[in-house]
PDB file of C-alpha atoms in Angstrom:
ATOM      1  CA  MET A   1     -18.767 -26.047   8.131  1.00 74.00           C
ATOM      2  CA  PHE A   2     -19.110 -21.987   9.070  1.00 80.00           C
ATOM      3  CA  CYS A   3     -16.314 -19.408   8.446  1.00 82.00           C
ATOM      4  CA  PRO A   4     -17.019 -15.674   9.646  1.00 84.00           C
ATOM      5  CA  ARG A   5     -16.823 -13.338   6.861  1.00 80.00           C
ATOM      6  CA  SER A   6     -14.023 -11.173   9.447  1.00 80.00           C
ATOM      7  CA  VAL A   7     -11.779 -14.864   9.742  1.00 84.00           C
ATOM      8  CA  PHE A   8     -12.097 -15.444   5.999  1.00 81.00           C
ATOM      9  CA  PHE A   9     -10.605 -12.615   4.847  1.00 85.00           C
ATOM     10  CA  GLN A  10      -7.475 -13.227   7.134  1.00 84.00           C
ATOM     11  CA  ILE A  11      -7.094 -16.225   5.750  1.00 78.00           C
ATOM     12  CA  SER A  12      -3.889 -16.083   3.763  1.00 71.00           C
ATOM     13  CA  LEU A  13      -1.906 -18.838   2.129  1.00 63.00           C
ATOM     14  CA  PRO A  14       0.358 -18.855  -0.662  1.00 54.00           C
ATOM     15  CA  PRO A  15      -0.981 -18.690  -4.517  1.00 51.00           C
ATOM     16  CA  SER A  16      -0.278 -22.080  -5.570  1.00 53.00           C
ATOM     17  CA  GLY A  17      -1.300 -25.708  -5.007  1.00 51.00           C
ATOM     18  CA  PRO A  18      -5.446 -26.183  -4.859  1.00 47.00           C
ATOM     19  CA  TYR A  19      -6.138 -22.825  -2.558  1.00 48.00           C
ATOM     20  CA  LYS A  20      -5.412 -19.680  -3.466  1.00 56.00           C
ATOM     21  CA  CYS A  21      -5.361 -17.160  -0.933  1.00 66.00           C
ATOM     22  CA  TRP A  22      -4.317 -13.382  -1.653  1.00 79.00           C
ATOM     23  CA  LEU A  23      -0.892 -13.118  -0.485  1.00 76.00           C
ATOM     24  CA  GLY A  24       2.065 -13.959  -2.252  1.00 72.00           C
ATOM     25  CA  SER A  25       4.765 -17.280  -0.788  1.00 60.00           C
ATOM     26  CA  HIS A  26       7.291 -14.209  -0.079  1.00 57.00           C
ATOM     27  CA  PHE A  27       5.193 -13.351   2.708  1.00 57.00           C
ATOM     28  CA  THR A  28       3.275 -16.434   3.767  1.00 49.00           C
ATOM     29  CA  ASN A  29       6.640 -17.830   4.526  1.00 47.00           C
ATOM     30  CA  ALA A  30       8.517 -15.192   6.135  1.00 50.00           C
ATOM     31  CA  THR A  31       9.441 -15.690   9.884  1.00 51.00           C
ATOM     32  CA  TYR A  32      10.789 -12.840  12.456  1.00 51.00           C
ATOM     33  CA  PRO A  33      10.852 -12.464  15.654  1.00 49.00           C
ATOM     34  CA  ARG A  34       9.220  -9.459  17.071  1.00 47.00           C
ATOM     35  CA  TYR A  35      12.463  -7.293  18.262  1.00 46.00           C
ATOM     36  CA  CYS A  36      15.702  -7.415  17.923  1.00 48.00           C
ATOM     37  CA  ASP A  37      17.265  -5.821  20.895  1.00 44.00           C
ATOM     38  CA  ASN A  38      20.407  -3.905  20.728  1.00 45.00           C
ATOM     39  CA  THR A  39      22.940  -3.798  23.985  1.00 42.00           C
ATOM     40  CA  SER A  40      23.370   0.182  23.087  1.00 43.00           C
ATOM     41  CA  ALA A  41      21.342   2.698  24.675  1.00 40.00           C
ATOM     42  CA  LYS A  42      20.938   4.923  21.522  1.00 43.00           C
ATOM     43  CA  HIS A  43      18.855   1.459  19.918  1.00 41.00           C
ATOM     44  CA  ALA A  44      16.855  -0.234  22.153  1.00 41.00           C
ATOM     45  CA  ARG A  45      14.147  -1.975  20.456  1.00 53.00           C
ATOM     46  CA  ASP A  46      14.669  -2.091  16.640  1.00 60.00           C
ATOM     47  CA  PRO A  47      10.969  -3.822  15.288  1.00 72.00           C
ATOM     48  CA  TRP A  48      12.289  -6.942  12.433  1.00 74.00           C
ATOM     49  CA  ARG A  49       9.769  -7.340   9.036  1.00 76.00           C
ATOM     50  CA  PRO A  50       9.477 -10.007   6.386  1.00 76.00           C
ATOM     51  CA  PRO A  51      12.291  -8.731   4.405  1.00 80.00           C
ATOM     52  CA  LYS A  52      11.845  -6.294   1.149  1.00 87.00           C
ATOM     53  CA  PRO A  53      10.857  -9.007  -1.862  1.00 91.00           C
ATOM     54  CA  ARG A  54      12.918  -9.513  -4.512  1.00 93.00           C
ATOM     55  CA  ALA A  55      11.852  -7.475  -8.104  1.00 95.00           C
ATOM     56  CA  GLY A  56       8.883  -9.184  -9.937  1.00 95.00           C
ATOM     57  CA  THR A  57       7.615 -10.703  -7.356  1.00 93.00           C
ATOM     58  CA  LEU A  58       3.806 -11.093  -6.825  1.00 93.00           C
ATOM     59  CA  ILE A  59       3.156 -10.183  -3.456  1.00 93.00           C
ATOM     60  CA  TYR A  60      -0.881 -10.229  -3.817  1.00 94.00           C
ATOM     61  CA  SER A  61      -3.397 -10.970  -5.898  1.00 92.00           C
ATOM     62  CA  ARG A  62      -7.457 -11.597  -5.767  1.00 91.00           C
ATOM     63  CA  TYR A  63     -10.088 -11.642  -7.674  1.00 91.00           C
ATOM     64  CA  VAL A  64     -13.053  -8.957  -7.892  1.00 93.00           C
ATOM     65  CA  PRO A  65     -16.401 -10.350  -8.432  1.00 92.00           C
ATOM     66  CA  THR A  66     -18.171  -7.157  -9.643  1.00 93.00           C
ATOM     67  CA  LEU A  67     -15.404  -6.566 -12.262  1.00 95.00           C
ATOM     68  CA  ASN A  68     -14.613  -9.835 -12.947  1.00 94.00           C
ATOM     69  CA  LYS A  69     -11.299  -8.694 -13.148  1.00 94.00           C
ATOM     70  CA  MET A  70      -7.831 -10.257 -11.095  1.00 93.00           C
ATOM     71  CA  PHE A  71      -6.469  -7.940  -9.457  1.00 95.00           C
ATOM     72  CA  THR A  72      -2.286  -7.848  -8.372  1.00 95.00           C
ATOM     73  CA  MET A  73       0.240  -6.447  -7.392  1.00 96.00           C
ATOM     74  CA  ARG A  74       3.758  -7.137  -7.711  1.00 96.00           C
ATOM     75  CA  ALA A  75       7.310  -5.615  -6.393  1.00 97.00           C
ATOM     76  CA  LEU A  76       8.270  -2.964  -8.964  1.00 98.00           C
ATOM     77  CA  ASN A  77      11.530  -3.883 -11.022  1.00 98.00           C
ATOM     78  CA  ILE A  78      13.763  -0.946 -11.780  1.00 97.00           C
ATOM     79  CA  GLU A  79      14.752  -2.002 -15.074  1.00 96.00           C
ATOM     80  CA  ASP A  80      11.226  -2.688 -16.419  1.00 96.00           C
ATOM     81  CA  ASP A  81       8.628  -0.444 -14.864  1.00 98.00           C
ATOM     82  CA  ALA A  82      11.091   2.849 -15.189  1.00 97.00           C
ATOM     83  CA  ASP A  83       9.672   3.746 -18.381  1.00 97.00           C
ATOM     84  CA  THR A  84       6.251   3.195 -17.505  1.00 98.00           C
ATOM     85  CA  PHE A  85       6.589   5.088 -14.150  1.00 98.00           C
ATOM     86  CA  SER A  86       7.899   8.100 -16.149  1.00 98.00           C
ATOM     87  CA  GLU A  87       5.499   7.859 -18.503  1.00 97.00           C
ATOM     88  CA  TRP A  88       2.926   8.197 -15.592  1.00 98.00           C
ATOM     89  CA  MET A  89       4.634  10.897 -13.783  1.00 98.00           C
ATOM     90  CA  ASN A  90       4.664  13.223 -16.841  1.00 97.00           C
ATOM     91  CA  ASN A  91       0.583  12.640 -16.737  1.00 97.00           C
ATOM     92  CA  ASP A  92      -0.552  15.929 -16.018  1.00 96.00           C
ATOM     93  CA  ARG A  93      -3.354  14.626 -13.622  1.00 95.00           C
ATOM     94  CA  VAL A  94      -0.818  12.700 -11.501  1.00 96.00           C
ATOM     95  CA  ALA A  95       1.789  15.408 -11.410  1.00 95.00           C
ATOM     96  CA  GLU A  96      -0.558  17.920 -10.120  1.00 92.00           C
ATOM     97  CA  PHE A  97      -0.595  15.756  -6.695  1.00 92.00           C
ATOM     98  CA  TRP A  98       3.050  13.875  -6.815  1.00 94.00           C
ATOM     99  CA  ASN A  99       4.778  17.138  -8.449  1.00 94.00           C
ATOM    100  CA  MET A 100       7.263  14.816 -10.186  1.00 96.00           C
ATOM    101  CA  LYS A 101       7.392  16.046 -13.837  1.00 96.00           C
ATOM    102  CA  GLY A 102      10.945  15.592 -15.248  1.00 96.00           C
ATOM    103  CA  ASP A 103      13.374  13.543 -17.576  1.00 96.00           C
ATOM    104  CA  LYS A 104      13.613   9.717 -16.568  1.00 96.00           C
ATOM    105  CA  ASP A 105      17.440   9.096 -16.719  1.00 96.00           C
ATOM    106  CA  SER A 106      17.639  12.399 -14.350  1.00 96.00           C
ATOM    107  CA  VAL A 107      14.721  12.413 -11.995  1.00 97.00           C
ATOM    108  CA  HIS A 108      13.118   9.396 -11.943  1.00 98.00           C
ATOM    109  CA  LEU A 109      15.760   6.460 -11.940  1.00 97.00           C
ATOM    110  CA  PRO A 110      17.315   8.285  -8.927  1.00 97.00           C
ATOM    111  CA  TYR A 111      14.063   8.752  -7.253  1.00 97.00           C
ATOM    112  CA  LEU A 112      13.251   4.924  -7.480  1.00 98.00           C
ATOM    113  CA  LYS A 113      16.773   3.833  -6.593  1.00 97.00           C
ATOM    114  CA  THR A 114      16.595   5.444  -3.369  1.00 97.00           C
ATOM    115  CA  LEU A 115      13.274   3.734  -2.527  1.00 97.00           C
ATOM    116  CA  ASP A 116      14.650   0.908  -3.739  1.00 96.00           C
ATOM    117  CA  GLY A 117      17.247   0.550  -0.804  1.00 93.00           C
ATOM    118  CA  ASP A 118      15.121   1.577   1.863  1.00 92.00           C
ATOM    119  CA  LYS A 119      14.130  -0.821   4.046  1.00 88.00           C
ATOM    120  CA  HIS A 120      10.973   0.764   5.349  1.00 91.00           C
ATOM    121  CA  VAL A 121       9.455   1.271   1.710  1.00 95.00           C
ATOM    122  CA  VAL A 122       7.936  -1.255  -1.024  1.00 96.00           C
ATOM    123  CA  THR A 123       7.358   0.094  -4.524  1.00 98.00           C
ATOM    124  CA  VAL A 124       4.948  -1.940  -6.222  1.00 98.00           C
ATOM    125  CA  ILE A 125       3.082  -1.998 -10.002  1.00 98.00           C
ATOM    126  CA  GLY A 126      -1.048  -2.795  -9.670  1.00 98.00           C
ATOM    127  CA  SER A 127      -2.595  -4.790 -12.255  1.00 97.00           C
ATOM    128  CA  LEU A 128      -5.922  -5.230 -13.504  1.00 97.00           C
ATOM    129  CA  ASP A 129      -5.651  -8.946 -15.720  1.00 95.00           C
ATOM    130  CA  HIS A 130      -2.243  -8.338 -16.569  1.00 91.00           C
ATOM    131  CA  GLU A 131      -2.872  -4.850 -17.811  1.00 97.00           C
ATOM    132  CA  GLN A 132      -0.897  -2.238 -15.423  1.00 98.00           C
ATOM    133  CA  PHE A 133      -2.604   0.804 -13.711  1.00 98.00           C
ATOM    134  CA  LEU A 134      -1.018   1.391 -10.998  1.00 98.00           C
ATOM    135  CA  TYR A 135       1.851   2.606  -8.690  1.00 98.00           C
ATOM    136  CA  ALA A 136       2.200   2.265  -4.744  1.00 98.00           C
ATOM    137  CA  GLU A 137       4.908   2.574  -1.869  1.00 98.00           C
ATOM    138  CA  LEU A 138       4.540   0.538   0.937  1.00 97.00           C
ATOM    139  CA  TYR A 139       5.766   2.014   3.887  1.00 96.00           C
ATOM    140  CA  TYR A 140       6.022   1.457   7.847  1.00 95.00           C
ATOM    141  CA  VAL A 141       4.890   4.544   9.438  1.00 95.00           C
ATOM    142  CA  ALA A 142       7.596   4.373  12.068  1.00 92.00           C
ATOM    143  CA  GLU A 143      10.170   5.088   9.654  1.00 90.00           C
ATOM    144  CA  ASP A 144       8.563   7.549   8.121  1.00 93.00           C
ATOM    145  CA  HIS A 145       8.278  11.328   7.789  1.00 92.00           C
ATOM    146  CA  LEU A 146       4.481  10.810   8.756  1.00 94.00           C
ATOM    147  CA  ALA A 147       5.834   9.410  11.876  1.00 93.00           C
ATOM    148  CA  PRO A 148       5.641  12.507  13.855  1.00 93.00           C
ATOM    149  CA  PHE A 149       1.870  13.345  12.691  1.00 94.00           C
ATOM    150  CA  ALA A 150       0.803  10.228  13.183  1.00 93.00           C
ATOM    151  CA  ASP A 151      -1.340   9.549  16.292  1.00 83.00           C
ATOM    152  CA  GLY A 152      -1.478   6.275  17.892  1.00 87.00           C
ATOM    153  CA  ALA A 153       1.077   4.126  15.083  1.00 93.00           C
ATOM    154  CA  GLY A 154       2.910   1.361  16.411  1.00 92.00           C
ATOM    155  CA  LEU A 155       6.500   0.170  15.359  1.00 91.00           C
ATOM    156  CA  TYR A 156       4.373  -2.480  12.660  1.00 92.00           C
ATOM    157  CA  ASP A 157       1.273   0.062  11.184  1.00 96.00           C
ATOM    158  CA  ARG A 158       1.723   0.433   7.543  1.00 97.00           C
ATOM    159  CA  GLY A 159       1.060   3.351   5.413  1.00 97.00           C
ATOM    160  CA  PHE A 160       0.898   3.588   1.567  1.00 97.00           C
ATOM    161  CA  HIS A 161       1.213   6.656  -1.444  1.00 96.00           C
ATOM    162  CA  LEU A 162      -0.755   5.602  -4.639  1.00 97.00           C
ATOM    163  CA  LEU A 163      -0.934   6.701  -7.692  1.00 96.00           C
ATOM    164  CA  VAL A 164      -3.365   5.419 -11.181  1.00 97.00           C
ATOM    165  CA  GLY A 165      -1.633   6.125 -14.099  1.00 97.00           C
ATOM    166  CA  ASN A 166      -3.608   4.572 -16.720  1.00 96.00           C
ATOM    167  CA  GLU A 167      -6.314   6.347 -17.608  1.00 95.00           C
ATOM    168  CA  ARG A 168      -8.655   3.552 -19.253  1.00 95.00           C
ATOM    169  CA  LEU A 169      -8.475   2.050 -15.696  1.00 96.00           C
ATOM    170  CA  ARG A 170      -9.997   5.000 -13.379  1.00 95.00           C
ATOM    171  CA  GLY A 171     -13.762   5.401 -11.827  1.00 94.00           C
ATOM    172  CA  PRO A 172     -15.259   4.928  -8.384  1.00 93.00           C
ATOM    173  CA  HIS A 173     -15.544   1.001  -9.174  1.00 93.00           C
ATOM    174  CA  ILE A 174     -11.904   0.845 -10.242  1.00 96.00           C
ATOM    175  CA  VAL A 175     -11.360   2.452  -7.021  1.00 96.00           C
ATOM    176  CA  ARG A 176     -13.172   0.810  -4.404  1.00 95.00           C
ATOM    177  CA  ALA A 177     -11.539  -2.772  -5.597  1.00 95.00           C
ATOM    178  CA  TRP A 178      -7.466  -1.080  -5.244  1.00 97.00           C
ATOM    179  CA  LEU A 179      -7.911   0.674  -2.043  1.00 97.00           C
ATOM    180  CA  THR A 180      -9.704  -2.419  -0.335  1.00 96.00           C
ATOM    181  CA  SER A 181      -6.731  -4.853  -1.718  1.00 96.00           C
ATOM    182  CA  THR A 182      -4.614  -2.556  -1.140  1.00 97.00           C
ATOM    183  CA  VAL A 183      -5.414  -2.485   2.688  1.00 97.00           C
ATOM    184  CA  HIS A 184      -5.945  -5.718   3.092  1.00 96.00           C
ATOM    185  CA  CYS A 185      -2.690  -6.378   1.365  1.00 95.00           C
ATOM    186  CA  LEU A 186      -1.142  -4.786   4.199  1.00 95.00           C
ATOM    187  CA  PHE A 187      -3.107  -6.345   7.063  1.00 95.00           C
ATOM    188  CA  LEU A 188      -2.312  -9.406   6.259  1.00 92.00           C
ATOM    189  CA  GLN A 189       1.577  -8.841   5.452  1.00 90.00           C
ATOM    190  CA  ASP A 190       2.008  -8.585   9.238  1.00 88.00           C
ATOM    191  CA  PRO A 191      -0.714  -9.825  11.913  1.00 88.00           C
ATOM    192  CA  ARG A 192       1.094  -7.108  14.184  1.00 90.00           C
ATOM    193  CA  THR A 193      -0.437  -4.256  12.041  1.00 94.00           C
ATOM    194  CA  GLN A 194      -3.083  -2.816  14.169  1.00 96.00           C
ATOM    195  CA  TYR A 195      -3.740   0.391  11.953  1.00 97.00           C
ATOM    196  CA  VAL A 196      -3.467   2.046   7.877  1.00 98.00           C
ATOM    197  CA  PHE A 197      -2.853   5.504   7.456  1.00 98.00           C
ATOM    198  CA  LEU A 198      -3.464   7.866   4.940  1.00 97.00           C
ATOM    199  CA  GLU A 199      -2.576  11.348   4.492  1.00 96.00           C
ATOM    200  CA  PRO A 200      -3.845  13.009   1.035  1.00 96.00           C
ATOM    201  CA  ARG A 201      -3.939  16.612   0.689  1.00 95.00           C
ATOM    202  CA  THR A 202      -6.902  18.356   2.398  1.00 96.00           C
ATOM    203  CA  ASP A 203      -8.073  19.462  -1.500  1.00 93.00           C
ATOM    204  CA  ASN A 204      -8.150  15.637  -2.705  1.00 93.00           C
ATOM    205  CA  LYS A 205     -11.695  15.843  -1.793  1.00 94.00           C
ATOM    206  CA  LYS A 206     -12.296  12.982  -4.084  1.00 93.00           C
ATOM    207  CA  LEU A 207      -9.970  10.782  -2.314  1.00 95.00           C
ATOM    208  CA  ILE A 208     -10.989  12.110   0.849  1.00 96.00           C
ATOM    209  CA  GLY A 209     -14.149  10.997  -0.020  1.00 96.00           C
ATOM    210  CA  TYR A 210     -13.323   7.556  -0.641  1.00 96.00           C
ATOM    211  CA  LEU A 211     -11.954   6.889   2.331  1.00 96.00           C
ATOM    212  CA  LEU A 212     -14.624   7.815   4.320  1.00 96.00           C
ATOM    213  CA  GLN A 213     -16.526   5.569   2.394  1.00 94.00           C
ATOM    214  CA  HIS A 214     -14.573   2.733   3.097  1.00 94.00           C
ATOM    215  CA  GLY A 215     -13.844   2.295   6.481  1.00 94.00           C
ATOM    216  CA  PHE A 216     -11.601   5.427   7.303  1.00 97.00           C
ATOM    217  CA  GLU A 217     -11.997   7.736   9.729  1.00 97.00           C
ATOM    218  CA  LYS A 218     -10.160  11.460   9.609  1.00 97.00           C
ATOM    219  CA  LEU A 219      -8.626  11.963  12.586  1.00 96.00           C
ATOM    220  CA  LYS A 220      -6.620  15.373  12.152  1.00 96.00           C
ATOM    221  CA  GLU A 221      -5.523  17.893   9.735  1.00 96.00           C
ATOM    222  CA  PHE A 222      -2.027  19.034  10.051  1.00 96.00           C
ATOM    223  CA  THR A 223       1.022  20.981   8.043  1.00 95.00           C
ATOM    224  CA  PHE A 224       3.728  18.697   5.928  1.00 90.00           C
ATOM    225  CA  PRO A 225       6.498  21.328   4.534  1.00 85.00           C
ATOM    226  CA  HIS A 226       5.400  20.623   1.074  1.00 86.00           C
ATOM    227  CA  LYS A 227       1.760  20.453   1.693  1.00 91.00           C
ATOM    228  CA  ARG A 228      -1.718  20.575   4.045  1.00 95.00           C
ATOM    229  CA  ALA A 229      -2.485  16.857   4.820  1.00 96.00           C
ATOM    230  CA  ALA A 230      -5.231  15.173   5.800  1.00 97.00           C
ATOM    231  CA  LEU A 231      -4.181  12.354   8.439  1.00 97.00           C
ATOM    232  CA  MET A 232      -6.909   9.236   7.664  1.00 97.00           C
ATOM    233  CA  ARG A 233      -6.505   6.264   9.649  1.00 97.00           C
ATOM    234  CA  ILE A 234      -8.391   2.379   9.316  1.00 97.00           C
ATOM    235  CA  ASP A 235      -8.397   0.240  12.117  1.00 96.00           C
ATOM    236  CA  ARG A 236      -7.771  -3.832  11.047  1.00 95.00           C
ATOM    237  CA  ASP A 237     -10.558  -5.175  13.418  1.00 93.00           C
ATOM    238  CA  ALA A 238     -12.510  -2.746  11.422  1.00 93.00           C
ATOM    239  CA  PHE A 239     -11.677  -3.577   8.051  1.00 95.00           C
ATOM    240  CA  PHE A 240     -12.309  -7.158   8.205  1.00 94.00           C
ATOM    241  CA  GLN A 241     -15.591  -7.081   9.483  1.00 90.00           C
ATOM    242  CA  VAL A 242     -16.219  -5.863   6.118  1.00 89.00           C
ATOM    243  CA  GLY A 243     -13.010  -7.174   4.475  1.00 87.00           C
ATOM    244  CA  PRO A 244     -12.184  -6.251   0.233  1.00 91.00           C
ATOM    245  CA  ALA A 245     -14.776  -4.679  -1.549  1.00 85.00           C
ATOM    246  CA  GLN A 246     -16.314  -7.264  -3.685  1.00 82.00           C
TER     247      GLN A 246
END
């Protein structure tokens, strides 16, 4: 039997039983129609999406051969993860781009609770062999503040914000693992997703360089109220020709 690489990495089976293929059962068991049609003229066609995973749910796992480690992402649990989130946000390197230094109770908990109630965002914690090292926000572009600037974005296209808070797990070899795995996860979650977008600050040359190395294209630069950003995009078909980094 011959299975092309581009097909193999689109196989999505729940991580249980004899075959374990990347996506958590929350998404592999999900069924949902393409649209929810409303009679109101103000809301002609609202997209239906997979429901948000429960706190702590495993949403993605993949063995990374070059690291000899298992990369996993699970839905953030505010009660369990708020201290770690607050510690990472008060890291000077992280604060340079996230600008969220502050107290856990007055700054970070309200922020996480707001996102928890937002249907278009899933907050996650990423780990390598059970050592937590990243926080990410996986979102639908159509409902995000990026939407007016995201050329060609459809109802099911995705984006993410991400930080690495664990100083022990940094470097190009780690970046290629989490970057391509996160994109892989988003494309697997919904077969209707054609593009994944990012909007790093234009002066974040290191991240932009990593994105270009791993298949993203730079579409343009634009101005948010809080930053000058580069619009980066990767296409589903192009991604699966190579697949996640090994």
